[in-house]
Coordinates of C-alpha atoms and ligand atoms in Angstrom, one line a residue:
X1 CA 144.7 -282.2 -222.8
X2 CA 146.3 -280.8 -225.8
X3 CA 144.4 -277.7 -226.0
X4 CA 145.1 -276.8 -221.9
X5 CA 148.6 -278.2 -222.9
X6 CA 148.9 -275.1 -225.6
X7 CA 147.4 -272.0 -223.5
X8 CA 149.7 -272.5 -220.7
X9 CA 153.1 -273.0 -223.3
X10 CA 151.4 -269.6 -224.3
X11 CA 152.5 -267.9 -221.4
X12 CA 156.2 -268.1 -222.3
X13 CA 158.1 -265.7 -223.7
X14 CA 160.7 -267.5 -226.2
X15 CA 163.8 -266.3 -227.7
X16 CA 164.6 -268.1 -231.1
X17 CA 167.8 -266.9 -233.6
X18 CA 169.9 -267.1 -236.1
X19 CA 168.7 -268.4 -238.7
X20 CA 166.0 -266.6 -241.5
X21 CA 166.1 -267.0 -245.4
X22 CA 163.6 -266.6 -247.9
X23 CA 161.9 -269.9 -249.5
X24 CA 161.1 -269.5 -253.4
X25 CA 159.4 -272.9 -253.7
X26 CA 158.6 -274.9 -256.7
X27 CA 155.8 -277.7 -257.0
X28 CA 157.4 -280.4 -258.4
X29 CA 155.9 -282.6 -261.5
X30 CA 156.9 -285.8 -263.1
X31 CA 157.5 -283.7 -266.7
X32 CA 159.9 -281.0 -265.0
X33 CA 161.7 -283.9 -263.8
X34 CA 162.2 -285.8 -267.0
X35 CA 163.0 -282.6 -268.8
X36 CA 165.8 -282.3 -266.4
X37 CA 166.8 -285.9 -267.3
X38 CA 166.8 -285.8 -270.7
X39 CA 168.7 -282.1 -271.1
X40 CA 171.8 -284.0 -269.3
X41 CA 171.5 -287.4 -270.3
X42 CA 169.8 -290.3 -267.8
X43 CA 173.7 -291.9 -268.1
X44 CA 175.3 -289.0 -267.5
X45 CA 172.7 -288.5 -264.2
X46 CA 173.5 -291.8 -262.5
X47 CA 177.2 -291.8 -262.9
X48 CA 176.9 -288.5 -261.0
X49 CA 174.3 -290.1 -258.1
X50 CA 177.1 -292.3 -258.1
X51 CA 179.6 -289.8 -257.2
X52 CA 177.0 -288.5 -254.4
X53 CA 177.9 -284.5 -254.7
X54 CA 178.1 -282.8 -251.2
X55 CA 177.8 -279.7 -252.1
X56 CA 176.3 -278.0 -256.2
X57 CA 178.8 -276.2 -257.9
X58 CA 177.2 -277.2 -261.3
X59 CA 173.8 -277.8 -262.5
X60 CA 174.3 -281.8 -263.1
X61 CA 175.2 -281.9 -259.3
X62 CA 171.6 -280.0 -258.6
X63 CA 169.6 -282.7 -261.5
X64 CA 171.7 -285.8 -259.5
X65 CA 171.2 -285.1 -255.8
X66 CA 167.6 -284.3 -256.9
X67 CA 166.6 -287.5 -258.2
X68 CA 168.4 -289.0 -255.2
X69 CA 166.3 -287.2 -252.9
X70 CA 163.3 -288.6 -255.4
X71 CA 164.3 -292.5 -255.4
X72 CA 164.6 -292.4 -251.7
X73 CA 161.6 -290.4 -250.7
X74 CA 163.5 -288.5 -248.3
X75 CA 163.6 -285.1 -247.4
X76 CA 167.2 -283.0 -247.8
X77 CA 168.9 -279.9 -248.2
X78 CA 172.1 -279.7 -249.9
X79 CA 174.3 -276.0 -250.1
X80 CA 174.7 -274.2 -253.5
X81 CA 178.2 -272.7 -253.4
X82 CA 178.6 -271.2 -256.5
X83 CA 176.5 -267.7 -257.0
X84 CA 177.1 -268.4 -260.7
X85 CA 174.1 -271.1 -260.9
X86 CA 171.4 -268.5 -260.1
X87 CA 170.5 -267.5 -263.5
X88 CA 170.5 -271.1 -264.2
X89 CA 167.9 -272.0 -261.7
X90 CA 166.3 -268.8 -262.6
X91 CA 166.0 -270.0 -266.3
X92 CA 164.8 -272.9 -265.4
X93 CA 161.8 -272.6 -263.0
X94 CA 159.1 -270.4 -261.9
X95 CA 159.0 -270.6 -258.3
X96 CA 155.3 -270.9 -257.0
X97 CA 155.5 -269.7 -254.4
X98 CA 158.0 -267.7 -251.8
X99 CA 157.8 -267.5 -247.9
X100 CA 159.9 -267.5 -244.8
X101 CA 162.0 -270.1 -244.6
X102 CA 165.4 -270.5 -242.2
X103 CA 163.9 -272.1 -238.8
X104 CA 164.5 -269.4 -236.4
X105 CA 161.9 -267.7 -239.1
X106 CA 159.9 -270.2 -239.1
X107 CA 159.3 -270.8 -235.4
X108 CA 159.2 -266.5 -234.7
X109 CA 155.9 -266.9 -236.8
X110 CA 154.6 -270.1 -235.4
X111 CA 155.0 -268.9 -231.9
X112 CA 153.9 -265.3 -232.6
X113 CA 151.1 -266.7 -234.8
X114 CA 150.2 -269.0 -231.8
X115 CA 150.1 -265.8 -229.8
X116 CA 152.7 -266.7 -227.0
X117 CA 153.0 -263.8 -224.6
X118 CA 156.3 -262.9 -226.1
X119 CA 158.6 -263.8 -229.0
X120 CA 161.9 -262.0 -229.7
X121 CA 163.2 -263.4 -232.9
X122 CA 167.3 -262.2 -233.9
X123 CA 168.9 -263.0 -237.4
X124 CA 171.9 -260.9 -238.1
X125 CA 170.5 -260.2 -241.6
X126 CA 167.4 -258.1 -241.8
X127 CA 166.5 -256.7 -245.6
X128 CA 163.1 -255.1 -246.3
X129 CA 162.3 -258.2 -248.2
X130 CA 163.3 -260.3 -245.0
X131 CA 161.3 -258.6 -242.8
X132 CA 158.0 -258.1 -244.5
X133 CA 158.0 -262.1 -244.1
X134 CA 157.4 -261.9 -240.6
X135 CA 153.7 -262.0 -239.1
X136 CA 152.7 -258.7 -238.3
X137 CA 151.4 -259.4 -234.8
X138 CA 152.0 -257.5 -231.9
X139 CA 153.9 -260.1 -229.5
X140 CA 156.9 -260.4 -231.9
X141 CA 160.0 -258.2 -231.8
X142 CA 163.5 -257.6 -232.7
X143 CA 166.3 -256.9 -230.8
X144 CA 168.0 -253.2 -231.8
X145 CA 170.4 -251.3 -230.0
X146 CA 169.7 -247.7 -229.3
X147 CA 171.0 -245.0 -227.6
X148 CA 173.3 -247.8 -225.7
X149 CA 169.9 -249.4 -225.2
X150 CA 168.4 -252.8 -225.9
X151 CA 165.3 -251.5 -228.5
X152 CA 162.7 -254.4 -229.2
X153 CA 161.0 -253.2 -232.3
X154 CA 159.0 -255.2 -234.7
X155 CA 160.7 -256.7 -237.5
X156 CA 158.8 -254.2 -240.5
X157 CA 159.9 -251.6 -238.7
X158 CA 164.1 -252.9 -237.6
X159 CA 164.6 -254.1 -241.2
X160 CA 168.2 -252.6 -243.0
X161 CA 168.3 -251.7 -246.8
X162 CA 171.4 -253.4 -247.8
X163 CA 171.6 -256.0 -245.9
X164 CA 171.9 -259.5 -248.0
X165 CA 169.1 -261.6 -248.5
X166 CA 169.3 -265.6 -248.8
X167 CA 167.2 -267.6 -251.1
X168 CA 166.8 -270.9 -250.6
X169 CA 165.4 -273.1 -253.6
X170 CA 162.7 -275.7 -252.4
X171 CA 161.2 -278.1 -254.6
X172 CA 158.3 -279.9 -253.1
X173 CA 157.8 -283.5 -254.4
X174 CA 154.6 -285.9 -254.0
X175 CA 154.7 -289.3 -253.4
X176 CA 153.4 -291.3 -256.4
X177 CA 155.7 -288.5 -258.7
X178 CA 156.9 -290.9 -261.6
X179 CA 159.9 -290.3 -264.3
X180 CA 162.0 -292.3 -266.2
X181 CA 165.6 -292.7 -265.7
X182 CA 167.2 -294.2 -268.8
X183 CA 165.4 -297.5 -268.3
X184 CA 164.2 -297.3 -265.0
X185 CA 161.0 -296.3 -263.9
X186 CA 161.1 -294.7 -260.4
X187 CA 158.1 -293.7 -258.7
X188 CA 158.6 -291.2 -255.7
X189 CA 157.8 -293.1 -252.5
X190 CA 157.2 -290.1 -250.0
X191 CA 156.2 -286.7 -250.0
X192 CA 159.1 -284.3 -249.1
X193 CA 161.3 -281.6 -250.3
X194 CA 164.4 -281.3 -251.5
X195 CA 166.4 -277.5 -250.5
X196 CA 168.7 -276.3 -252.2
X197 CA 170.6 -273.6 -249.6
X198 CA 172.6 -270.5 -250.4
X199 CA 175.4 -270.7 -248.7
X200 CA 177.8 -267.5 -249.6
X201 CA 180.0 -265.5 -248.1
X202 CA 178.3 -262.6 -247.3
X203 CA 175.8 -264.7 -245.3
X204 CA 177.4 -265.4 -241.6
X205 CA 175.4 -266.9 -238.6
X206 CA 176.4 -264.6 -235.3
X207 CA 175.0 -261.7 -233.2
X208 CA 176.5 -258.1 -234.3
X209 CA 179.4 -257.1 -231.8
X210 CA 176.6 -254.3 -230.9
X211 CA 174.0 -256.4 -229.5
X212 CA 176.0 -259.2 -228.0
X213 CA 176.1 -257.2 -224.5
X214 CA 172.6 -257.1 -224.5
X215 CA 172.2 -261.3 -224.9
X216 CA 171.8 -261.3 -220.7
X217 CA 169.2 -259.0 -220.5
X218 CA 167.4 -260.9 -223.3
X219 CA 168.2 -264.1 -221.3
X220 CA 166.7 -262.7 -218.3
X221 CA 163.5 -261.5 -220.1
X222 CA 162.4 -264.6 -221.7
X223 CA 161.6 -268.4 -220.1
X224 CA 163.9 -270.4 -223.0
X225 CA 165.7 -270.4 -226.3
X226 CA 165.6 -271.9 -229.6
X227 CA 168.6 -271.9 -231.4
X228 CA 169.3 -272.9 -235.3
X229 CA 170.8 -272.4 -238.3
X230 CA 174.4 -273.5 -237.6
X231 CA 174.1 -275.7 -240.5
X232 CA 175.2 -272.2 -242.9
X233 CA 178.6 -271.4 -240.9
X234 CA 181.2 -272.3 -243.8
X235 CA 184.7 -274.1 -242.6
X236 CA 186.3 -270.9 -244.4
X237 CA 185.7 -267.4 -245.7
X238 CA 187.6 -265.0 -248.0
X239 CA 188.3 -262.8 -244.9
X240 CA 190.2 -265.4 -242.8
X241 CA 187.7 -266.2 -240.4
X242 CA 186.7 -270.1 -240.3
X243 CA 183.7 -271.9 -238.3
X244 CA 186.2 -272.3 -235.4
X245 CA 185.8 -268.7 -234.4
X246 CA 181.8 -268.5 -235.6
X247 CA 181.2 -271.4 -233.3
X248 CA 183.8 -269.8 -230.7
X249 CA 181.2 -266.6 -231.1
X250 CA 177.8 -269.5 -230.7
X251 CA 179.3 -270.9 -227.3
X252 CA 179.7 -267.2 -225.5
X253 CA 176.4 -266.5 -226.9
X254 CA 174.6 -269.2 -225.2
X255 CA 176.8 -268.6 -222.6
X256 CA 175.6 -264.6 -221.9
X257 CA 172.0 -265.6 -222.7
X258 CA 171.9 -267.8 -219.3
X259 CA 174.1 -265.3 -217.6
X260 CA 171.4 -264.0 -215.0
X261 CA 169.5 -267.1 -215.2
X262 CA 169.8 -270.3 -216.1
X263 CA 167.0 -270.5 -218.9
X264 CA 167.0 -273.6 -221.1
X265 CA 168.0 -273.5 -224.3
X266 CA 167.2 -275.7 -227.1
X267 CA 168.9 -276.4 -230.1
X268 CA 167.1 -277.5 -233.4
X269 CA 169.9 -279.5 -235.5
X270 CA 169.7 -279.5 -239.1
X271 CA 171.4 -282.2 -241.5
X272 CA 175.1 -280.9 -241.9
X273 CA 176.7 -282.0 -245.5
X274 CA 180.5 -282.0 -244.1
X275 CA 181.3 -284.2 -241.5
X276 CA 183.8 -282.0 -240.1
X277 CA 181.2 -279.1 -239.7
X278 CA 179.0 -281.5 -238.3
X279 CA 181.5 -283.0 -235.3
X280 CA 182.8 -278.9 -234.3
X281 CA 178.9 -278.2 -234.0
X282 CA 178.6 -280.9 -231.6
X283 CA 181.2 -281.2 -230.0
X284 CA 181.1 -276.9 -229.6
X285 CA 178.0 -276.5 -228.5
X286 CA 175.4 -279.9 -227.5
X287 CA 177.3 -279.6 -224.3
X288 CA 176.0 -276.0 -223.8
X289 CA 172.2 -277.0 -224.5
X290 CA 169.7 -278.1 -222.1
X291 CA 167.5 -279.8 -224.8
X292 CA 168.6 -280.9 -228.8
X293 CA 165.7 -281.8 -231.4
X294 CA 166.4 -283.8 -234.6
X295 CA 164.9 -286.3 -236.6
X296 CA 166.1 -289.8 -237.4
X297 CA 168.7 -289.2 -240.9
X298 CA 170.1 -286.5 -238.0
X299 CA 170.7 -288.4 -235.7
X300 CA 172.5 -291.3 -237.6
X301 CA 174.7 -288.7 -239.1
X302 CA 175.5 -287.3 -235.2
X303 CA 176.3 -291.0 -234.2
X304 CA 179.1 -291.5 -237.3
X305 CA 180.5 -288.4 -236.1
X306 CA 181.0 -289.3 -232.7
X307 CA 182.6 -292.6 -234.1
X308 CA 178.9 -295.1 -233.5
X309 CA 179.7 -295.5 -237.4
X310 CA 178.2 -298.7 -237.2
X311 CA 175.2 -298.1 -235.3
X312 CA 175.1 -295.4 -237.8
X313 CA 175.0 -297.4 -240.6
X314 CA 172.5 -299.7 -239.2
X315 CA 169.6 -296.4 -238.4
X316 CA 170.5 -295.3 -242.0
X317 CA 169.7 -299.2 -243.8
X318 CA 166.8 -300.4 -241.1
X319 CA 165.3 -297.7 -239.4
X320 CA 164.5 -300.2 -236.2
X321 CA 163.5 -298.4 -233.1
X322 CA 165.6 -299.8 -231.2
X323 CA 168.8 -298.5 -232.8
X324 CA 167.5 -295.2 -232.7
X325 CA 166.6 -295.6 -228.7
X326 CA 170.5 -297.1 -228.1
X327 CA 171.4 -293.7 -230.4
X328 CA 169.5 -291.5 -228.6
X329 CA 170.9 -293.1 -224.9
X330 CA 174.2 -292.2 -226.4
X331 CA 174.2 -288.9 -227.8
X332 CA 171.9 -287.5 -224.1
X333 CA 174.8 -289.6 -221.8
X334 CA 177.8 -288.1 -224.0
X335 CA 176.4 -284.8 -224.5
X336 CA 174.5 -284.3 -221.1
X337 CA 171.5 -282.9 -222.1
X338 CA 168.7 -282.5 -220.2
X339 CA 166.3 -284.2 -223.1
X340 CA 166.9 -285.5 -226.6
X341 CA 163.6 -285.0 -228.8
X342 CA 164.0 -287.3 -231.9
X343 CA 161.6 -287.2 -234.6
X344 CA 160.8 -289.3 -237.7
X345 CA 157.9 -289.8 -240.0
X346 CA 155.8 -292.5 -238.2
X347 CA 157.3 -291.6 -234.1
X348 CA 158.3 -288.9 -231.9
X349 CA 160.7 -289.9 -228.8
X350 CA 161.8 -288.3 -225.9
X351 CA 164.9 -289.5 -224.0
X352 CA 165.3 -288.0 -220.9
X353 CA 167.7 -289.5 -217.8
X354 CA 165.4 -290.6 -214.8
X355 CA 165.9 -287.8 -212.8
X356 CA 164.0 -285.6 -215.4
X357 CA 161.5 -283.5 -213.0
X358 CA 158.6 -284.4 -215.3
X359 CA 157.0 -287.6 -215.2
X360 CA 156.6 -289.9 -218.8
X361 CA 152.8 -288.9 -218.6
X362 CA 153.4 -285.2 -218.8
X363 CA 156.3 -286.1 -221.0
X364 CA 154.4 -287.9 -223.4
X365 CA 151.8 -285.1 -223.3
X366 CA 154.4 -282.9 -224.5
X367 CA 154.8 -284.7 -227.9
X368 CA 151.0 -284.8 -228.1
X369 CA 151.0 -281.7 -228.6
X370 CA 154.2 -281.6 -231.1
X371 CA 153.0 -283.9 -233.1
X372 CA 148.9 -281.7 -233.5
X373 CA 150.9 -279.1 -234.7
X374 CA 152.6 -280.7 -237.0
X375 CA 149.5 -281.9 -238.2
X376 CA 147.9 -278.7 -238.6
X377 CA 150.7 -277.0 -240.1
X378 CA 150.7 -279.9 -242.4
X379 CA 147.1 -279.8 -243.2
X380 CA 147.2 -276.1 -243.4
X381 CA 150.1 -275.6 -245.0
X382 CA 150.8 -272.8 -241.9
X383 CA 149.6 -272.3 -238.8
X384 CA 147.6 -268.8 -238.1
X385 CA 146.0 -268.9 -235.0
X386 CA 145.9 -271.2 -231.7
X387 CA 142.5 -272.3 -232.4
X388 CA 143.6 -274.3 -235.9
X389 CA 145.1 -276.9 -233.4
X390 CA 141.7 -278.4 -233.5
X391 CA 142.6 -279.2 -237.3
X392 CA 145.6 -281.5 -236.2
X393 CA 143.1 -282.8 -233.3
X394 CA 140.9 -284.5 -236.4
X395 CA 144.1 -286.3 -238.0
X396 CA 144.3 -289.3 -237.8
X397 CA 147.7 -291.4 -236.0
X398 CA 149.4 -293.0 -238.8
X399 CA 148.3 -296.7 -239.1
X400 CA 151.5 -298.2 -238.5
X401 CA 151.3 -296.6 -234.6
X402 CA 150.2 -300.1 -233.2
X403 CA 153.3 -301.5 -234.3
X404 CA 155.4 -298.5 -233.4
X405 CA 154.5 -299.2 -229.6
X406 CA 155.2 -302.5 -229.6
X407 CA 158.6 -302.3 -231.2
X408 CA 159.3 -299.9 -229.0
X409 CA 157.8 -301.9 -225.7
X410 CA 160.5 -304.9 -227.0
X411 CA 163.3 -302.0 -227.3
X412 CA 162.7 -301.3 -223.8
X413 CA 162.8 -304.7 -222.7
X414 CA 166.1 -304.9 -224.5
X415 CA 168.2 -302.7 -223.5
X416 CA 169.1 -301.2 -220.1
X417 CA 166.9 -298.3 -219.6
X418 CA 166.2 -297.9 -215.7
X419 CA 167.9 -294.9 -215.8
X420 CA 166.4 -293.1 -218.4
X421 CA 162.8 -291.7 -219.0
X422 CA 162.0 -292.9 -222.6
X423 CA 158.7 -292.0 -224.6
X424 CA 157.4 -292.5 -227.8
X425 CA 154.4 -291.7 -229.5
X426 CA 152.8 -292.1 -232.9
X427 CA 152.6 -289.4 -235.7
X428 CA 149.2 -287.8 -236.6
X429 CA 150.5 -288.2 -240.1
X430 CA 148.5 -286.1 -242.8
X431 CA 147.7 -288.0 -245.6
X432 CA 148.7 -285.3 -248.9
X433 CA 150.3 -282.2 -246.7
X434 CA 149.9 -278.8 -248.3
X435 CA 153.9 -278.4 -247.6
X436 CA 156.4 -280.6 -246.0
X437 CA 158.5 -277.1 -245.3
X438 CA 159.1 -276.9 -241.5
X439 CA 157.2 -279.6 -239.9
X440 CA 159.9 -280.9 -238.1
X441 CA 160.9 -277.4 -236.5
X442 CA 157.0 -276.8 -235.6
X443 CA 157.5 -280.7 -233.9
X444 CA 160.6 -278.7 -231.7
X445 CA 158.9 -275.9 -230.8
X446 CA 155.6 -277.9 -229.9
X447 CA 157.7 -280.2 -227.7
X448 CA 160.0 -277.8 -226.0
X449 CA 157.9 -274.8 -225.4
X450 CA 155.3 -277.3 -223.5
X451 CA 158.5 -279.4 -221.8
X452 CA 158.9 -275.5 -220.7
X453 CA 155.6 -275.1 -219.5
X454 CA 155.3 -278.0 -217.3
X455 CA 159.2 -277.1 -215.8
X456 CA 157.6 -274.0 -215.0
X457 CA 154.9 -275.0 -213.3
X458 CA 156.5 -277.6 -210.8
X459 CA 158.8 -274.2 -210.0
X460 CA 161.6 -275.7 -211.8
X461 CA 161.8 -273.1 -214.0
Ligands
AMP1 P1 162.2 -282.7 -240.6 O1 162.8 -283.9 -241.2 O2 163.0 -282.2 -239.4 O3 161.7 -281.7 -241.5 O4 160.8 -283.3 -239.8 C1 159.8 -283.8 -240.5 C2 158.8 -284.4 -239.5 O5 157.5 -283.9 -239.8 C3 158.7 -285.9 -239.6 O6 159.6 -286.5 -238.8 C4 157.2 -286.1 -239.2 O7 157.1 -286.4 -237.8 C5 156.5 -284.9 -239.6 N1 155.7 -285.0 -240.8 C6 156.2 -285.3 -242.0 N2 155.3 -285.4 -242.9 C7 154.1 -285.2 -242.3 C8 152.7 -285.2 -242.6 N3 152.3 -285.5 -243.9 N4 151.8 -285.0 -241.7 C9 152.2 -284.8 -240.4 N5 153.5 -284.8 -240.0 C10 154.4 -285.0 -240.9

């Protein structure tokens, strides 16, 4: 099922932008971690936990959000604002390893790697060093004007000396990690990451002027979008212009990709430090999409900025199903999407509203496959051809997918959901992944590109 699920999503042709940054990732250890302690004092540490920085502006903000991140077990990314700190991270670790990072990166390769028929990847920042992280396979391509002509070339040979290059910090953590904190012992409970992004001035998330004309013909050509990264507009830049007009530029852009057809767009949401950011991305452009993908800190952090602060509160503290399903009924009503595709650690769940032309079968098929190639990629550490599906085939569903169901069969009972199309299923959750980086962007592109596929062949595509 999976496998015939995969060759026909391979027939698409998928746009995906904006967002592409290099990865420099560090492997975590318990001894790194203490040394980071001890340099700034374990007192010193909690008071700033305490203080919860949103943003890094000095090293002790980095050390405290860290261990945060490393109590909780949970993955997230928090923005680095001053340039300054770079020698300091510099002096401080070797990074292990660096790859493509950014999710429109990320799912380019997947999809390319995957060998869909098509894969036009945009990012409005190409250096050499950018570029040469892109597969070199001969279904992916990047949009260029030339001669007044839309050009798709592939990304080694579109690349532009001088353009900046972002480098985002991850450091990779394992569950079982231990440290002390003054007197406390804290063992790490889950495997994740913790990202610490660039987010400076010369980075900006748009399309060049240049290319914009050319987003219909690109809309035309392809059978859906993917759209990321507006988790690295800034409320304000040097030069006057605020997220009001980059997200102003994000709405017209969706708007003159659909303009000769109305192909579905998807949106992969990223965790948004600043709660104003956070609401204008919303409120700007989950109107606009067709589909929205996110995982379960996301989606509480959507609900407090639409005002469900205590609904919110309650996903944040008890994780129970059925708050994320009431969540979930909320944000597709309010926003009017098409589908909602949450994801968390042990579930995937689709909410759709009852007139959805696919059936909770093929639905459910959908996030079969989503959650394979998550489980490959996990396994794998990266995905590299279609075949290695059969790797995420052999993983196991986590154990606790039993009482997943059933909590979710109550949640169902529960609340009023006749007119909605609601499906969950278990995680194929690998026991020590090789990385944690992009999982939840290869769950997106798993779900939507097959959602696509099964559109497209009832004709309703
Ligand atoms: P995100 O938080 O958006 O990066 O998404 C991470 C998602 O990846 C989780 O919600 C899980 O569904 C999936 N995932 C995380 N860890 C593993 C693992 N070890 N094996 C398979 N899937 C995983």
């Amino acid at each position: 099922m999976v496998r015939e699920l995969l060759e026909k999503a391979r027939g698409l042709s998928i746009y995906t932008a904006y967002n592409t940054n290099v990865d420099a990732i560090v492997y975590l250890n318990g001894e790194t971690v203490q040394g980071l302690i001890d340099e700034f004092g374990a007192d010193a540490v909690r008071k700033r936990m305490e203080d919860y920085p949103r943003e890094i502006n000095e090293p002790l903000d980095f050390v405290a959000r860290l261990v945060h991140a490393l109590k909780t077990g949970k993955p997230m990314a928090v923005p680095l604002v001053n340039e300054e700190l770079h020698t300091w991270f510099d002096s401080h670790f070797r990074y292990d390893v660096e790859r493509m990072g950014g999710q429109a990166g990320i799912i380019a390769n997947l999809l390319s790697n995957l060998d869909f028929r098509e894969v036009i990847v945009y990012t409005p920042h190409l250096a050499k060093r950018q570029a040469e992280m892109f597969v070199r396979k001969p279904n992916l391509f990047y949009p260029v004007v030339e001669g007044g002509k839309l050009v798709l070339k592939h990304p080694w040979e579109a690349y532009r000396e001088g353009d900046p290059v972002k480098v985002n910090r991850i450091f990779e953590f394992r569950a079982g990690t231990a440290f002390k904190l003054g007197d406390e012992r804290i063992v790490v409970p889950f495997s994740g990451r913790f990202i610490v992004s660039a987010r400076f001035e010369s980075i900006r998330i748009y399309t060049e002027p240049g290319l914009r004309p050319f987003l219909p013909e690109i809309g035309e050509r392809v059978d859906g979008a993917i759209l990321s990264g507006y988790q690295g507009i800034n409320l304000r830049y040097s030069d006057g212009k605020d997220a009001n007009y980059y997200l102003r530029k994000a709405k017209e852009d969706i708007m003159l990709l659909k303009r000769e057809k109305d192909l579905k767009v998807h949106l992969e949401f990223a965790s948004i430090q600043s709660r104003e950011l956070r609401k204008k991305v919303i409120y700007n452009l989950f109107p606009l999409a067709d589909s929205v993908g996110m995982d379960e800190a996301e989606i509480a952090y959507v609900l407090s900025a639409l005002g469900y602060d205590e609904l919110a509160d309650r996903i944040f503290t008890y994780n129970r199903i059925e708050d994320t399903v009431l969540g979930g009924k909320i944000l597709l009503d309010e926003m009017n999407l098409d589908v909602l595709q949450i994801h968390t650690i042990y579930y995937i769940m689709y909410i759709t509203h009852a007139d959805n032309p696919l059936s909770e079968e093929e639905l459910r098929r959908s996030l079969e496959l989503a959650t394979t190639l998550a489980a490959s990629r996990a396994s794998l550490g990266d995905i590299t051809s279609p075949d290695q599906v059969e790797v995420g085939l052999r993983v196991p569903y986590n154990e606790r997918g039993e009482y997943v169901k059933l909590r979710f069969e109550e949640a169902k009972r529960k609340l009023r959901t006749k007119e909605y199309k609601l499906v969950i299923i278990p995680t194929r959750l690998v026991q020590n992944p090789v990385s944690t980086v992009g999982l939840g962007d290869t769950i997106s592109t798993g779900a939507f590109t097959s959602y696509l596929a099964m559109l497209k062949e009832k004709g309703e595509l």
